[in-house]
PDB file of C-alpha atoms in Angstrom:
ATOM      1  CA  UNK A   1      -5.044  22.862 -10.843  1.00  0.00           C
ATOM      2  CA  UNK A   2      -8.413  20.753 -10.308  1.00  0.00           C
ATOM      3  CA  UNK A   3      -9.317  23.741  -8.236  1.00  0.00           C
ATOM      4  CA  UNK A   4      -6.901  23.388  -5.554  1.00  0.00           C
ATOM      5  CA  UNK A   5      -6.258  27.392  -5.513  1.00  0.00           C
ATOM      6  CA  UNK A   6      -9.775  27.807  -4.027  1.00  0.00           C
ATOM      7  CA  UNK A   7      -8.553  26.312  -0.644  1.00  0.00           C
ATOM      8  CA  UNK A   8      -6.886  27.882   1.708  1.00  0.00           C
ATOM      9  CA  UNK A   9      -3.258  26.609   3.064  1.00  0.00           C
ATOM     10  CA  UNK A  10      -4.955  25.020   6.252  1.00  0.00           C
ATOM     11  CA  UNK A  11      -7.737  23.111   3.876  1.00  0.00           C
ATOM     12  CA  UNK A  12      -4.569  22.126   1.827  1.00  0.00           C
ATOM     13  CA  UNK A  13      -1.811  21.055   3.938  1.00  0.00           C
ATOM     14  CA  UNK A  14      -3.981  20.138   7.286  1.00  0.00           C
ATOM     15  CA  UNK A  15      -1.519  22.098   9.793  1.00  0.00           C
ATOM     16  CA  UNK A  16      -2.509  19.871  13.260  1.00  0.00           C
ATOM     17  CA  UNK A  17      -1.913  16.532  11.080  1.00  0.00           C
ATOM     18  CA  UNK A  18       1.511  18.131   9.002  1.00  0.00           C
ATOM     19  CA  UNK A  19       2.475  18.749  13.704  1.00  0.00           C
ATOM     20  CA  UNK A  20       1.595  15.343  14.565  1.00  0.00           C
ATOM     21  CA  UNK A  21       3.352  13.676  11.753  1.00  0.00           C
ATOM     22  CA  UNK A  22       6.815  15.733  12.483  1.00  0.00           C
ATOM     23  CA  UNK A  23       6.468  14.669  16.307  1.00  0.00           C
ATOM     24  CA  UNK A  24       6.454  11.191  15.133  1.00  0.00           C
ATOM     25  CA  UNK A  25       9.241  11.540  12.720  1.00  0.00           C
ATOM     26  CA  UNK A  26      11.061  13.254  15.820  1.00  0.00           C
ATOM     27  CA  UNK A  27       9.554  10.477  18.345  1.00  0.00           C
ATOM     28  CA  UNK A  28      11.067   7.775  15.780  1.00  0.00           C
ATOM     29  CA  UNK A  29      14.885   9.372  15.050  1.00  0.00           C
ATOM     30  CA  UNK A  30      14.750  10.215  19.121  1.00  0.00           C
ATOM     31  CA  UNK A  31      14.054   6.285  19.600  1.00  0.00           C
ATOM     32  CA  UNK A  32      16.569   5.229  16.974  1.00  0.00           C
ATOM     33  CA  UNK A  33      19.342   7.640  18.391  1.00  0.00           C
ATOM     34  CA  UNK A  34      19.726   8.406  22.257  1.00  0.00           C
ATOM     35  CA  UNK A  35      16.914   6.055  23.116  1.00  0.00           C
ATOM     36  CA  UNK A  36      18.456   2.983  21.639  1.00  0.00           C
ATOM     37  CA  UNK A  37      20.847   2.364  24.152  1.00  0.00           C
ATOM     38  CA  UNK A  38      17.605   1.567  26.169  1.00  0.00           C
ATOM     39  CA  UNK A  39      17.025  -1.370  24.413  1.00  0.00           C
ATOM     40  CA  UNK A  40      18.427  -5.096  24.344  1.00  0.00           C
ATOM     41  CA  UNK A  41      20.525  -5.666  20.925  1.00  0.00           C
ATOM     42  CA  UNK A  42      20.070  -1.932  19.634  1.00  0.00           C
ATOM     43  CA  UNK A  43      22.661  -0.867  17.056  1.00  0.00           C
ATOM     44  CA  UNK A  44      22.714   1.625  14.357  1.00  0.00           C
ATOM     45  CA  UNK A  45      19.876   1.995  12.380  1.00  0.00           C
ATOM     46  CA  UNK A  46      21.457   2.422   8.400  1.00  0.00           C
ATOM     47  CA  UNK A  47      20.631   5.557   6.794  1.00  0.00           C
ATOM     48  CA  UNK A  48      18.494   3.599   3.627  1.00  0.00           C
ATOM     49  CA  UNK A  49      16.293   2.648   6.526  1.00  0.00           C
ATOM     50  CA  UNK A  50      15.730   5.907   7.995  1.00  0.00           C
ATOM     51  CA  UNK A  51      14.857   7.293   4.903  1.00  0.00           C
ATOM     52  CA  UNK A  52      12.404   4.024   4.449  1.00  0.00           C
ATOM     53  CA  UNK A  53      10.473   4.769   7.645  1.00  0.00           C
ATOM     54  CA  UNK A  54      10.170   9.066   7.002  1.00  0.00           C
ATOM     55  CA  UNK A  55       9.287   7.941   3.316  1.00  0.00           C
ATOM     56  CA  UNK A  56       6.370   6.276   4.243  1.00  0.00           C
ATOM     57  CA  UNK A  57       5.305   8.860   6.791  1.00  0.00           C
ATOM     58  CA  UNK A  58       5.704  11.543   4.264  1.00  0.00           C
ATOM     59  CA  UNK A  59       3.502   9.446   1.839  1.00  0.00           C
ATOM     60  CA  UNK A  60       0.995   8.525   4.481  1.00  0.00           C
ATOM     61  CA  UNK A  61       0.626  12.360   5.349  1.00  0.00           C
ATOM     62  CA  UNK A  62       0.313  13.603   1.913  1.00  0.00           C
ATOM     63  CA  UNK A  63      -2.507  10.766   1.322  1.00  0.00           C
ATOM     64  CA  UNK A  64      -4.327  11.737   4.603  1.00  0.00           C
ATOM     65  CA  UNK A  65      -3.706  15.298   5.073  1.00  0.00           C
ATOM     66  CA  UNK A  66      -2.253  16.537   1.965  1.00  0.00           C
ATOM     67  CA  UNK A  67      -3.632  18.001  -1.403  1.00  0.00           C
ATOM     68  CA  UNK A  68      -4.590  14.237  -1.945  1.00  0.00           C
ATOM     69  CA  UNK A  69      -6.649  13.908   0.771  1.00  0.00           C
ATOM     70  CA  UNK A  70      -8.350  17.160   0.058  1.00  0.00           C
ATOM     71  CA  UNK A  71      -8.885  15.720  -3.789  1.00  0.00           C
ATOM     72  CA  UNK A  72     -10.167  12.311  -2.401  1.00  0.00           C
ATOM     73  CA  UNK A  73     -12.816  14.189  -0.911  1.00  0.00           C
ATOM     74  CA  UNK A  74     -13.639  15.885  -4.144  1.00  0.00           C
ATOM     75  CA  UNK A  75     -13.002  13.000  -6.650  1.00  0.00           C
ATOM     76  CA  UNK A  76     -13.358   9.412  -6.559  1.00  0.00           C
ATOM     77  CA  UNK A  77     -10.548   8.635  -7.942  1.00  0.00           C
ATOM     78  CA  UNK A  78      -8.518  10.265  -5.951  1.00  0.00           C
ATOM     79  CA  UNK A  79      -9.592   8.767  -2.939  1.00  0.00           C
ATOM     80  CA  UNK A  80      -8.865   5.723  -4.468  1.00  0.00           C
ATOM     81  CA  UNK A  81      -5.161   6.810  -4.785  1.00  0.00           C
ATOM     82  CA  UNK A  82      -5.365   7.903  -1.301  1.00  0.00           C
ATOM     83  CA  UNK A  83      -6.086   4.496   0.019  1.00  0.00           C
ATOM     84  CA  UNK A  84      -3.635   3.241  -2.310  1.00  0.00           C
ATOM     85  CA  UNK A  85      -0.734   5.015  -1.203  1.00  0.00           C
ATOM     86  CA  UNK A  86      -1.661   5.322   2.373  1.00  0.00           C
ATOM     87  CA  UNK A  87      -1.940   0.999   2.793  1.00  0.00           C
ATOM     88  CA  UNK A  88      -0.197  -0.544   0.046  1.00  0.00           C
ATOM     89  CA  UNK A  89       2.538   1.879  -0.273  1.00  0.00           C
ATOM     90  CA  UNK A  90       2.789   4.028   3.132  1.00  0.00           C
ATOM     91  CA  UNK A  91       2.561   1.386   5.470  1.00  0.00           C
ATOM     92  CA  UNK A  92       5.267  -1.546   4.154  1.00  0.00           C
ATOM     93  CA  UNK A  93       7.784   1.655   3.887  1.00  0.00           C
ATOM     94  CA  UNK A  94       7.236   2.570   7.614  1.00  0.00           C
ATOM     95  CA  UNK A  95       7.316  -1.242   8.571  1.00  0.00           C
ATOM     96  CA  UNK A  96      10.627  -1.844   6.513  1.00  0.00           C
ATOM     97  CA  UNK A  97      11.942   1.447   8.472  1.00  0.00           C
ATOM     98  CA  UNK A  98      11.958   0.070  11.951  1.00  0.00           C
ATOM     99  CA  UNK A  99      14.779  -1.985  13.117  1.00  0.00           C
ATOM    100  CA  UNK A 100      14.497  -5.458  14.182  1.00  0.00           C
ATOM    101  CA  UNK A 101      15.369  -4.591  17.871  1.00  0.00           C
ATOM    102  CA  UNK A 102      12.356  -2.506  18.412  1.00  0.00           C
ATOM    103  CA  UNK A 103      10.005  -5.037  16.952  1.00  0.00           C
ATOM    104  CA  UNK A 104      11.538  -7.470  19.572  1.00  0.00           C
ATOM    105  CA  UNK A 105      10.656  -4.936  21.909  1.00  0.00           C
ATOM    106  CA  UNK A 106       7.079  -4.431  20.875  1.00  0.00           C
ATOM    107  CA  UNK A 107       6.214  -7.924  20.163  1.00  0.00           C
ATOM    108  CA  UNK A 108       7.684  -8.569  23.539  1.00  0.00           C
ATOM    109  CA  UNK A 109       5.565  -6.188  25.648  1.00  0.00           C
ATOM    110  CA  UNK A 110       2.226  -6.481  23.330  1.00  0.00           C
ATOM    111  CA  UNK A 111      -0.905  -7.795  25.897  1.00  0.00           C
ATOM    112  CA  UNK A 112      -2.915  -8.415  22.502  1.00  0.00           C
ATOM    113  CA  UNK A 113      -1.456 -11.942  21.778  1.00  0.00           C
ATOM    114  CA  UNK A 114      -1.740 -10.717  18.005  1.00  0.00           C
ATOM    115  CA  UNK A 115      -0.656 -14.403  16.359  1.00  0.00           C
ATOM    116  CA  UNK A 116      -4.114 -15.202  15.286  1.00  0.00           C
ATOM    117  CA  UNK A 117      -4.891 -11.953  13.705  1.00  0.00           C
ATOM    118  CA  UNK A 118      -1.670 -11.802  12.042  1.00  0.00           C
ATOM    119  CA  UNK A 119      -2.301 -15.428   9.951  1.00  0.00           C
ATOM    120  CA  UNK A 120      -1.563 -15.264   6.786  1.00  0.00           C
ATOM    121  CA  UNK A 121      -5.029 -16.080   5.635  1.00  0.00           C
ATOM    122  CA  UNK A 122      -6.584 -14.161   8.325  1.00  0.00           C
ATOM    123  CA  UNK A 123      -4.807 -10.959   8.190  1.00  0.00           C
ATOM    124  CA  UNK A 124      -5.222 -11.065   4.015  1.00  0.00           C
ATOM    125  CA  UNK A 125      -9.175 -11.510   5.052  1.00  0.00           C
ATOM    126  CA  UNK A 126      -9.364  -8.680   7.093  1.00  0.00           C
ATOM    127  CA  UNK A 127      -7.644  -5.998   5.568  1.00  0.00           C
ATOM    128  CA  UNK A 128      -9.431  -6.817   2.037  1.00  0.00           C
ATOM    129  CA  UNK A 129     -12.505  -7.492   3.935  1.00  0.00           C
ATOM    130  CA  UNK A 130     -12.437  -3.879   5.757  1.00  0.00           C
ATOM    131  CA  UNK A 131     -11.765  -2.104   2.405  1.00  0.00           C
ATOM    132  CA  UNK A 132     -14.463  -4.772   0.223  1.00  0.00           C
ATOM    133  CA  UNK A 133     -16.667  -3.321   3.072  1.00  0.00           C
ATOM    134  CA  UNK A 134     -16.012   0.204   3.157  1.00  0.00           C
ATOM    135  CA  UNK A 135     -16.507   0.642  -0.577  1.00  0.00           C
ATOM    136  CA  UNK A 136     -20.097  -0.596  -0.344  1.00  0.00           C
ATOM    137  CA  UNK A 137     -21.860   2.103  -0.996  1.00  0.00           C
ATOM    138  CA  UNK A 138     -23.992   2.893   2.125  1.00  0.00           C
ATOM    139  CA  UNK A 139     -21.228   2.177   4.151  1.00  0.00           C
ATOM    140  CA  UNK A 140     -19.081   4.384   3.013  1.00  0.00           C
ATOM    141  CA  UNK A 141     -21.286   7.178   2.042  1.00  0.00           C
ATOM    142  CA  UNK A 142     -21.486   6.978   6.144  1.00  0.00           C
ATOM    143  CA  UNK A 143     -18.340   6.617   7.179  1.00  0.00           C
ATOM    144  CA  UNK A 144     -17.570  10.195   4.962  1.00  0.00           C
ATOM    145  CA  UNK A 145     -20.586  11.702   6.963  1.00  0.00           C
ATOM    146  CA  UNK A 146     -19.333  10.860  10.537  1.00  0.00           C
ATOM    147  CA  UNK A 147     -16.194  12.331  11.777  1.00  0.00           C
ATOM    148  CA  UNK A 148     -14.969   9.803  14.296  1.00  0.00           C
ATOM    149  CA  UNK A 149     -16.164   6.679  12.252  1.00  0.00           C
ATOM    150  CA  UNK A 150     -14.368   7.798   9.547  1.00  0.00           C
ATOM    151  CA  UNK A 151     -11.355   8.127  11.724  1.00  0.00           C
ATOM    152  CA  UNK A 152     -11.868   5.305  13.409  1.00  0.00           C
ATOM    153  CA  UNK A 153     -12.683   3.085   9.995  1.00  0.00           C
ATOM    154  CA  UNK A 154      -9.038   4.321   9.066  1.00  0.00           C
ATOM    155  CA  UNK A 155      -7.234   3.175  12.033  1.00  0.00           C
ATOM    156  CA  UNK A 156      -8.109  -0.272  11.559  1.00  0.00           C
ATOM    157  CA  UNK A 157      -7.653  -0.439   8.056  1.00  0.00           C
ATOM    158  CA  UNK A 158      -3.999   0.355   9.057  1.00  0.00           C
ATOM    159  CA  UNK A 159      -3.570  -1.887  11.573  1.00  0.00           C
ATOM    160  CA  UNK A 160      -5.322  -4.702   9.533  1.00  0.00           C
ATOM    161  CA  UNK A 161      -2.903  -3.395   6.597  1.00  0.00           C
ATOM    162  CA  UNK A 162       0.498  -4.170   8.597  1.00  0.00           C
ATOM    163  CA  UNK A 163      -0.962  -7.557   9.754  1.00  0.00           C
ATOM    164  CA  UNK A 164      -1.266  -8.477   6.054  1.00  0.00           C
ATOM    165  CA  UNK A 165       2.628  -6.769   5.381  1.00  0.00           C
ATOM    166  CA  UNK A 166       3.782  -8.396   8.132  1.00  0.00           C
ATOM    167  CA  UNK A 167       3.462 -11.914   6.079  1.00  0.00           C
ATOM    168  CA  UNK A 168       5.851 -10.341   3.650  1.00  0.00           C
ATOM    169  CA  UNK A 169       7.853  -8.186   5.548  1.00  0.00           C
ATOM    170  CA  UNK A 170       8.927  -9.886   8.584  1.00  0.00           C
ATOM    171  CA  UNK A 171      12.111  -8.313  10.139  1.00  0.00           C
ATOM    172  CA  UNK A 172      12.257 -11.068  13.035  1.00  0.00           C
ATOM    173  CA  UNK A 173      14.558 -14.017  11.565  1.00  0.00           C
ATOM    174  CA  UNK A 174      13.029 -15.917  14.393  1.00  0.00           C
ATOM    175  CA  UNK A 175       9.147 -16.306  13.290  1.00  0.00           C
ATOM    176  CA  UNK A 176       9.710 -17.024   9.778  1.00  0.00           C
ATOM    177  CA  UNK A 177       7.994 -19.810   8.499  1.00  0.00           C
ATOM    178  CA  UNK A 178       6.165 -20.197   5.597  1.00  0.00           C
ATOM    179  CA  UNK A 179       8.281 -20.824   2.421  1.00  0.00           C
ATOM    180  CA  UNK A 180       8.229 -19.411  -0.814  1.00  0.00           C
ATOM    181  CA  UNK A 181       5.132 -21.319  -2.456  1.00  0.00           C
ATOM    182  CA  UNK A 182       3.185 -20.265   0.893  1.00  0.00           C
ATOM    183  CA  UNK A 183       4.353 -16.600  -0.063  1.00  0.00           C
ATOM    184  CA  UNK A 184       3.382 -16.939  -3.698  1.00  0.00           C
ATOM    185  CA  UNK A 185      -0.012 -18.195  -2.301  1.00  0.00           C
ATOM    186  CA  UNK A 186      -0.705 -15.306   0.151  1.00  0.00           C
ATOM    187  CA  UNK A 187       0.459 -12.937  -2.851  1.00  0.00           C
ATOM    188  CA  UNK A 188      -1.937 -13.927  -5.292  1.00  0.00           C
ATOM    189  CA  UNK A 189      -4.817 -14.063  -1.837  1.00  0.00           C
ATOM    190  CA  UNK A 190      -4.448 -10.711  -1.682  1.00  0.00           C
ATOM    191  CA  UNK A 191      -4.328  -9.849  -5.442  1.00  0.00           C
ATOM    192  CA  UNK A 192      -8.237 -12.010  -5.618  1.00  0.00           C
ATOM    193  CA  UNK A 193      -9.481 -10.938  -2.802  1.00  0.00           C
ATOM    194  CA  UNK A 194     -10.245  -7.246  -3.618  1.00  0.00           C
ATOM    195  CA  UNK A 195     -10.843  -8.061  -7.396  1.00  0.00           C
ATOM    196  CA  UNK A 196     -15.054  -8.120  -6.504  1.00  0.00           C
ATOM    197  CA  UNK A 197     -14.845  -4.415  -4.455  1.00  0.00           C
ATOM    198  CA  UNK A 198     -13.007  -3.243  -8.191  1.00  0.00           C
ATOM    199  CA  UNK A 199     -14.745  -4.961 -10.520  1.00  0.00           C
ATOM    200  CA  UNK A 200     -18.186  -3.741  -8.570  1.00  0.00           C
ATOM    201  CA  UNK A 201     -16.965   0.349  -8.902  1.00  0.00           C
ATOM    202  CA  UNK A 202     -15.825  -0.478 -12.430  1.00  0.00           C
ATOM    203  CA  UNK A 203     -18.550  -2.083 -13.951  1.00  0.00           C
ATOM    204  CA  UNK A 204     -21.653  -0.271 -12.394  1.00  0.00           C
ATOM    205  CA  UNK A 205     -24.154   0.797 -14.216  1.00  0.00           C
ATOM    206  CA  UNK A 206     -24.521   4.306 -12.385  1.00  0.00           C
ATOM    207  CA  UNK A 207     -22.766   6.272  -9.678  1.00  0.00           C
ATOM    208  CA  UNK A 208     -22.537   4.458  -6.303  1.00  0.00           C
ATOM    209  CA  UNK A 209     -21.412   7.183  -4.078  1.00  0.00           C
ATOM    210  CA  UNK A 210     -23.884  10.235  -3.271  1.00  0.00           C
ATOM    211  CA  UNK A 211     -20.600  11.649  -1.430  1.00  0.00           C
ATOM    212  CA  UNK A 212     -19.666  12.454  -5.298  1.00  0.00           C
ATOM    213  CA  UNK A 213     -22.583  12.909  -7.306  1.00  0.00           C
ATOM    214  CA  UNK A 214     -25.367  14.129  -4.513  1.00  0.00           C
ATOM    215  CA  UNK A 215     -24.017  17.856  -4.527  1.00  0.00           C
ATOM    216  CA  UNK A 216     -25.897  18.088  -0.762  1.00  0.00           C
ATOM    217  CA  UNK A 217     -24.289  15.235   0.611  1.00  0.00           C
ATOM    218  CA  UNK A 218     -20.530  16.241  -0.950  1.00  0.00           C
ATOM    219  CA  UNK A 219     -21.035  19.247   0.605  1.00  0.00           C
ATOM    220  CA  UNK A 220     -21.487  18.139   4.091  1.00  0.00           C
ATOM    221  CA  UNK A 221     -18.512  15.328   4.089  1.00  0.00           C
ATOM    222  CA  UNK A 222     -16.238  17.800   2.343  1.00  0.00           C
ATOM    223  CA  UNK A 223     -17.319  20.291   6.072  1.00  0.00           C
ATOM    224  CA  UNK A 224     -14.888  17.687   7.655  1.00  0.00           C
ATOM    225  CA  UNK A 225     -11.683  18.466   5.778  1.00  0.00           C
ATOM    226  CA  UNK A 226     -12.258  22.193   4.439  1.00  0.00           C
ATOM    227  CA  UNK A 227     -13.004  25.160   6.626  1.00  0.00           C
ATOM    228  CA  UNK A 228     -16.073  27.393   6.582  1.00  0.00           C
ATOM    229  CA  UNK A 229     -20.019  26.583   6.557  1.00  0.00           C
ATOM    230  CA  UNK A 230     -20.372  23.235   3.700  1.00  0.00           C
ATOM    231  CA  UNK A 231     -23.554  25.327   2.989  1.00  0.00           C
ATOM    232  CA  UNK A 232     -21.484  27.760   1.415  1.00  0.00           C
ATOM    233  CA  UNK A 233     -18.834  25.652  -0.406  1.00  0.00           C
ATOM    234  CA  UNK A 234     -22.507  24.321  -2.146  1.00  0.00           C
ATOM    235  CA  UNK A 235     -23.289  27.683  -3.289  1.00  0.00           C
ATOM    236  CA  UNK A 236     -19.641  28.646  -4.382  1.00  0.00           C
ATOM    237  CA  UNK A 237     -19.392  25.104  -6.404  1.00  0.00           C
ATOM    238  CA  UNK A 238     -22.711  23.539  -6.571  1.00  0.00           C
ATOM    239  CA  UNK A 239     -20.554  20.231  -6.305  1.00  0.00           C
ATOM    240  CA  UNK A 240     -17.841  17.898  -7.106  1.00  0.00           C
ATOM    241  CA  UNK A 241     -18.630  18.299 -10.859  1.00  0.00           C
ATOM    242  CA  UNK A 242     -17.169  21.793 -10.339  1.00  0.00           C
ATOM    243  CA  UNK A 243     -13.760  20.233  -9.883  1.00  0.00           C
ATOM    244  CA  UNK A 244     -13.487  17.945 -12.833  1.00  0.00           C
ATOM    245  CA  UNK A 245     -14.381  16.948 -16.275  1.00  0.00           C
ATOM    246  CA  UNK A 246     -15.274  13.719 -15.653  1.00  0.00           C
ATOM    247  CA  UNK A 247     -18.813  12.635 -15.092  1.00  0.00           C
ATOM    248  CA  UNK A 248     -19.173  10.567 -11.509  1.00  0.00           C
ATOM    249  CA  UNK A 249     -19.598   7.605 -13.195  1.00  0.00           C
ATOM    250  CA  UNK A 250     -16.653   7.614 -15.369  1.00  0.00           C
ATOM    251  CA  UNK A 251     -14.228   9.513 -12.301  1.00  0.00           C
ATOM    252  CA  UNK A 252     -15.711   6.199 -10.021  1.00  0.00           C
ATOM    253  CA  UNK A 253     -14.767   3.629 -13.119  1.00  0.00           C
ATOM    254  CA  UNK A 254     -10.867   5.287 -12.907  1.00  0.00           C
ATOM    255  CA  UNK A 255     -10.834   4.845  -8.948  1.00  0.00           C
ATOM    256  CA  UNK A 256     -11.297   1.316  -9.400  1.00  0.00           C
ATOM    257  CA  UNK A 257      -9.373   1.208 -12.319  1.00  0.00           C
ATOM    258  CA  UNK A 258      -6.430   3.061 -10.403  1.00  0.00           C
ATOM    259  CA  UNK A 259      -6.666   1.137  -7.497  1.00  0.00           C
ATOM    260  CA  UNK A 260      -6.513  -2.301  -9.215  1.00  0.00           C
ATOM    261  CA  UNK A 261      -3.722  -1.323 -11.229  1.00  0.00           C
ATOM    262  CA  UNK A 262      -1.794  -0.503  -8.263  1.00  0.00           C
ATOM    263  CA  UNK A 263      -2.439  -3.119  -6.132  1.00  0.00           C
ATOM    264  CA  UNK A 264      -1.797  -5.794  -9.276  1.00  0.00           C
ATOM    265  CA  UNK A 265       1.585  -3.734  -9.800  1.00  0.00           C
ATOM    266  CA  UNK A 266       3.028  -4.264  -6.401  1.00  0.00           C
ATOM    267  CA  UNK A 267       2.066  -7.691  -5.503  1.00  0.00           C
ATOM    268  CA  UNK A 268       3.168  -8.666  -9.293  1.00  0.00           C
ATOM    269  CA  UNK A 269       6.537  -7.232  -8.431  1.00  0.00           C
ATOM    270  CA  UNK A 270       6.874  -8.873  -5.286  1.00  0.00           C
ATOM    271  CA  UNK A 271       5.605 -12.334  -6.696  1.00  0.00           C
ATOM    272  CA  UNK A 272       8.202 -12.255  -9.298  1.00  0.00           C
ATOM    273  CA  UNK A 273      10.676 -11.311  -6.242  1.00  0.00           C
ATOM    274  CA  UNK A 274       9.938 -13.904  -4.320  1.00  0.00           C
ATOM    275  CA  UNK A 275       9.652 -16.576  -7.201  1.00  0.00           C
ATOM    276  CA  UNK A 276      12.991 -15.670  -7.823  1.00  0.00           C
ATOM    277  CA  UNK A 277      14.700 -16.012  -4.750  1.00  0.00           C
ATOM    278  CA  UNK A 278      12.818 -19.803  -4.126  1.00  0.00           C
ATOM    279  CA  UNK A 279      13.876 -20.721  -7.631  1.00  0.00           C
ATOM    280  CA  UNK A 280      17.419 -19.755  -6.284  1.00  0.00           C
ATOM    281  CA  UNK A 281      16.792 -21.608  -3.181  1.00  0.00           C
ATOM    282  CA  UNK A 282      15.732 -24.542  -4.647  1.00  0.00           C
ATOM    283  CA  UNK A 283      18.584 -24.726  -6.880  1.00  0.00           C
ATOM    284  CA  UNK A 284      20.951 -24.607  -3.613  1.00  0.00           C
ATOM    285  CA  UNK A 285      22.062 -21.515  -4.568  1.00  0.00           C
ATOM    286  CA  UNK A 286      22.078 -18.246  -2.050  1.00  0.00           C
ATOM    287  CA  UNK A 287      18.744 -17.167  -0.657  1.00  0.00           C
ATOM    288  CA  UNK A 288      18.895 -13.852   1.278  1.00  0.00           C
ATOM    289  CA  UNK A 289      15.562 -14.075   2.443  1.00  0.00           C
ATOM    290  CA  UNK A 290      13.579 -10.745   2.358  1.00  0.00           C
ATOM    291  CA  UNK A 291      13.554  -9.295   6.033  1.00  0.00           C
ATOM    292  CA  UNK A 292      12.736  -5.764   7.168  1.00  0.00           C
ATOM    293  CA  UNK A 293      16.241  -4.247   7.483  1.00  0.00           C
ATOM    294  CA  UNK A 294      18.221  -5.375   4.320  1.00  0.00           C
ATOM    295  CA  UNK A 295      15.059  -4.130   2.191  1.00  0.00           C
ATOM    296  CA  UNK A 296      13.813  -7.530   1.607  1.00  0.00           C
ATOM    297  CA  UNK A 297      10.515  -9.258   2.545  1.00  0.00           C
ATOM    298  CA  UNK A 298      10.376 -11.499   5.303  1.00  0.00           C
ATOM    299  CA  UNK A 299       7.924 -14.444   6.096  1.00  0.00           C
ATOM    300  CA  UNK A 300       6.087 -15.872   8.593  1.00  0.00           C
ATOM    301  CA  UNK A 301       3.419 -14.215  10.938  1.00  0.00           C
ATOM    302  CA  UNK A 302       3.309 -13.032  14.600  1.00  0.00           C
ATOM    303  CA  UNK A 303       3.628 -17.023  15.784  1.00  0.00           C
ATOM    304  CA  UNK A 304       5.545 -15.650  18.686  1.00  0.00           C
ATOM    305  CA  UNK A 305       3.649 -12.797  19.875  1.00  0.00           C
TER     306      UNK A 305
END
């Protein structure tokens, strides 16, 4: 299927990422369990949250080392389902997984004085200003051409990603602040600010991206996730086209198309969520406010990092 079966295993399921991810899912049920007792206020982490926080790792692995990785190498589109899934999806799961007692204990020992970066405004500008940035088209045709940038380029997009979350899903009762029109404000933010990256890979004219329609310079990004010499995967393929039956231009106008969609399905869901619960509220009736733990979305930023 889209020519997965010419990769081997290792290309497929990225064995040294698939080791790293099951030390942190051991690290985190190791710091939940005989750790706790380490730490002020710990008690039982609930089973729906466990399964929140190893969710979202599982997603976040099959986005960046999974078959979807290898795909979003090989088709626009699929990176753009990548991205998707690994900071709008991924990262509020893992977030909603840990319990309020070890965010004390990080915000507690954190030198970075995060507060400022974790602004509503400011944290909704950076995130969508990293990814507005990466998706122009120099910029990321050479971030996919150099190893550590790329790795380094997706780092902060996922620490800039759980500044913006952490608006929404607050698990500290403590620093919530803003109320539910400030929420419904920093919803719809988000859901503008990365309309122009979209409507930019939707509407062009042409291809963007030489990573997916230069056959030369898909072959030398996809010699950072694929074994062997790129040299040969051009001769075997002669390029992503191989892969596919859409044209780049039309497989780049569903990326954008996919990544819009999602992004306008879960903040839609969560603005009708949160609309719901201030109506309630302002009708005096009862308001379990979204936090972390209970599975609902919390407020307020880092004002007491």
């Amino acid at each position: 299927m889209l020519g997965l079966q010419y990769f081997s295993f290792a290309d497929l399921w990225s064995p040294l990422l698939l080791a790293a991810t099951l030390l942190l899912a051991a690290g985190y049920l190791v710091l939940i369990g005989p750790l706790a007792q380490q730490f002020p206020g710990s008690a039982e982490v609930p089973l729906r949250q466990r399964v929140l926080f190893l969710g979202g790792l599982l997603v976040l692995y099959l986005a960046q080392g999974g078959p979807v990785s290898l795909l979003g190498h090989i088709l626009f589109s699929f990176h753009m389902v990548s991205m998707a899934l690994s900071y709008l999806i991924a990262v509020p799961l893992m977030m909603l997984g840990i319990p309020e007692w070890c965010w004390r204990a990080l915000v507690r020992v954190n030198p970075l004085r995060l507060s400022f970066l974790a602004h509503p405004v400011v944290a909704a500008l950076l995130f969508n200003g990293l990814f507005s940035l990466y998706h122009i088209p120099v910029i990321h045709d050479y971030v996919m051409l150099h190893f550590t940038v790329h790795r380094l380029y997706y780092a902060a997009l996922f620490v800039t990603s759980a500044l913006m979350w952490w608006t929404l899903i607050n698990p500290l009762p403590e620093s919530r602040r803003a109320g539910g029109p400030v929420k419904i404000g920093f919803i719809f933010l988000n859901m503008v600010l990365l309309t122009p990256a979209c409507g930019l890979i939707i509407f062009a004219s042409a291809p963007l991206y030489a990573t997916y329609s230069d056959p030369g310079v898909w072959a030398r990004a996809m010699g950072y996730c694929v074994s062997g010499d790129p040299a040969a995967l051009l001769q075997a393929f002669g390029g992503p086209g191989f892969f596919g039956g859409l044209s780049p231009k039309v497989d780049q106008q569903v990326g954008g198309i996919v990544m819009k969609f999602i992004q306008e399905f879960i903040f839609a869901s969560m603005l009708a969520y949160v609309f719901y619960h201030w109506y309630k509220k302002e009708n005096g009736q009862d308001d379990p406010d979204l936090s972390g733990p209970s599975g609902e979305l919390g407020d307020g930023a880092l004002t007491r990092v």
